[in-house]
């Protein structure tokens, strides 16, 4: 019963936070599109026709309604490719952040709990990763692993690991000094029990918030790698690759081939950021007032 009451209270607080609710709605729309793109896509996202390249969309008249958002440099439907690319971009963001969360929590828990030389060694490794700009580090890892969507997920996951490790370490340093941890230690609890049953659950709220916000950054980095030709391989639809293939269209007046994929990225990042901020307010009692 208590868990049901907690869920109801969380939903009530979420509904009161309009920004978080807006983020949840935006994310829900994207998830639906990612799960069922074939229900919404008006055309085959891979079908090309050079005779139809850079055709405008609905704003140019009813005769262009076949391609509501126009076509790209190969005559493919921009709307269909955006809809199918939603699945790819969200998948990259979620899997990459899952990798970084798993590695970051492992490193952060060990570093913060044991301290001493363990903390020094692990944090120096983290500092080395921090020394590189995120996109440069991702490109370096991709150069070693090779191009491809799966490699991009791994590269972005590694790039985001240091931030997550720092977050978990800082929370662990606070929790390990609390009285209930001292009591468990006095009762002879093992390190594994204290880590898994006491410290780990108490690190989850900030981790959930940071992971939600990190998905937005991971989507942007995936788009950047796709723009550089290191992400999803053609002809797979992916937002960054769509920008890369059509960015020269701006000079020819075919703005729609770039504007709409960019808008899809912007709205996804906006929704995730709004939801992440709202979850921070929900999970931090000091911000519920």
PDB file of C-alpha atoms in Angstrom, residues 14 17-28 271 274-275:
ATOM      1  CA  UNK A  14       4.498  15.720 -11.420  1.00  0.00           C
ATOM      2  CA  UNK A  17       5.130  20.781 -12.218  1.00  0.00           C
ATOM      3  CA  UNK A  18       4.040  22.026 -15.628  1.00  0.00           C
ATOM      4  CA  UNK A  19       7.523  22.019 -17.111  1.00  0.00           C
ATOM      5  CA  UNK A  20       8.093  18.385 -16.131  1.00  0.00           C
ATOM      6  CA  UNK A  21       4.642  17.434 -17.401  1.00  0.00           C
ATOM      7  CA  UNK A  22       5.380  19.125 -20.727  1.00  0.00           C
ATOM      8  CA  UNK A  23       8.679  17.229 -20.922  1.00  0.00           C
ATOM      9  CA  UNK A  24       6.905  13.952 -20.164  1.00  0.00           C
ATOM     10  CA  UNK A  25       4.338  14.608 -22.898  1.00  0.00           C
ATOM     11  CA  UNK A  26       7.049  15.454 -25.445  1.00  0.00           C
ATOM     12  CA  UNK A  27       9.034  12.356 -24.511  1.00  0.00           C
ATOM     13  CA  UNK A  28       5.880  10.227 -24.655  1.00  0.00           C
ATOM     14  CA  UNK A 271      11.632  17.423 -23.567  1.00  0.00           C
ATOM     15  CA  UNK A 274      12.328  19.594 -18.871  1.00  0.00           C
ATOM     16  CA  UNK A 275      11.642  16.092 -17.568  1.00  0.00           C
TER      17      UNK A 275
END
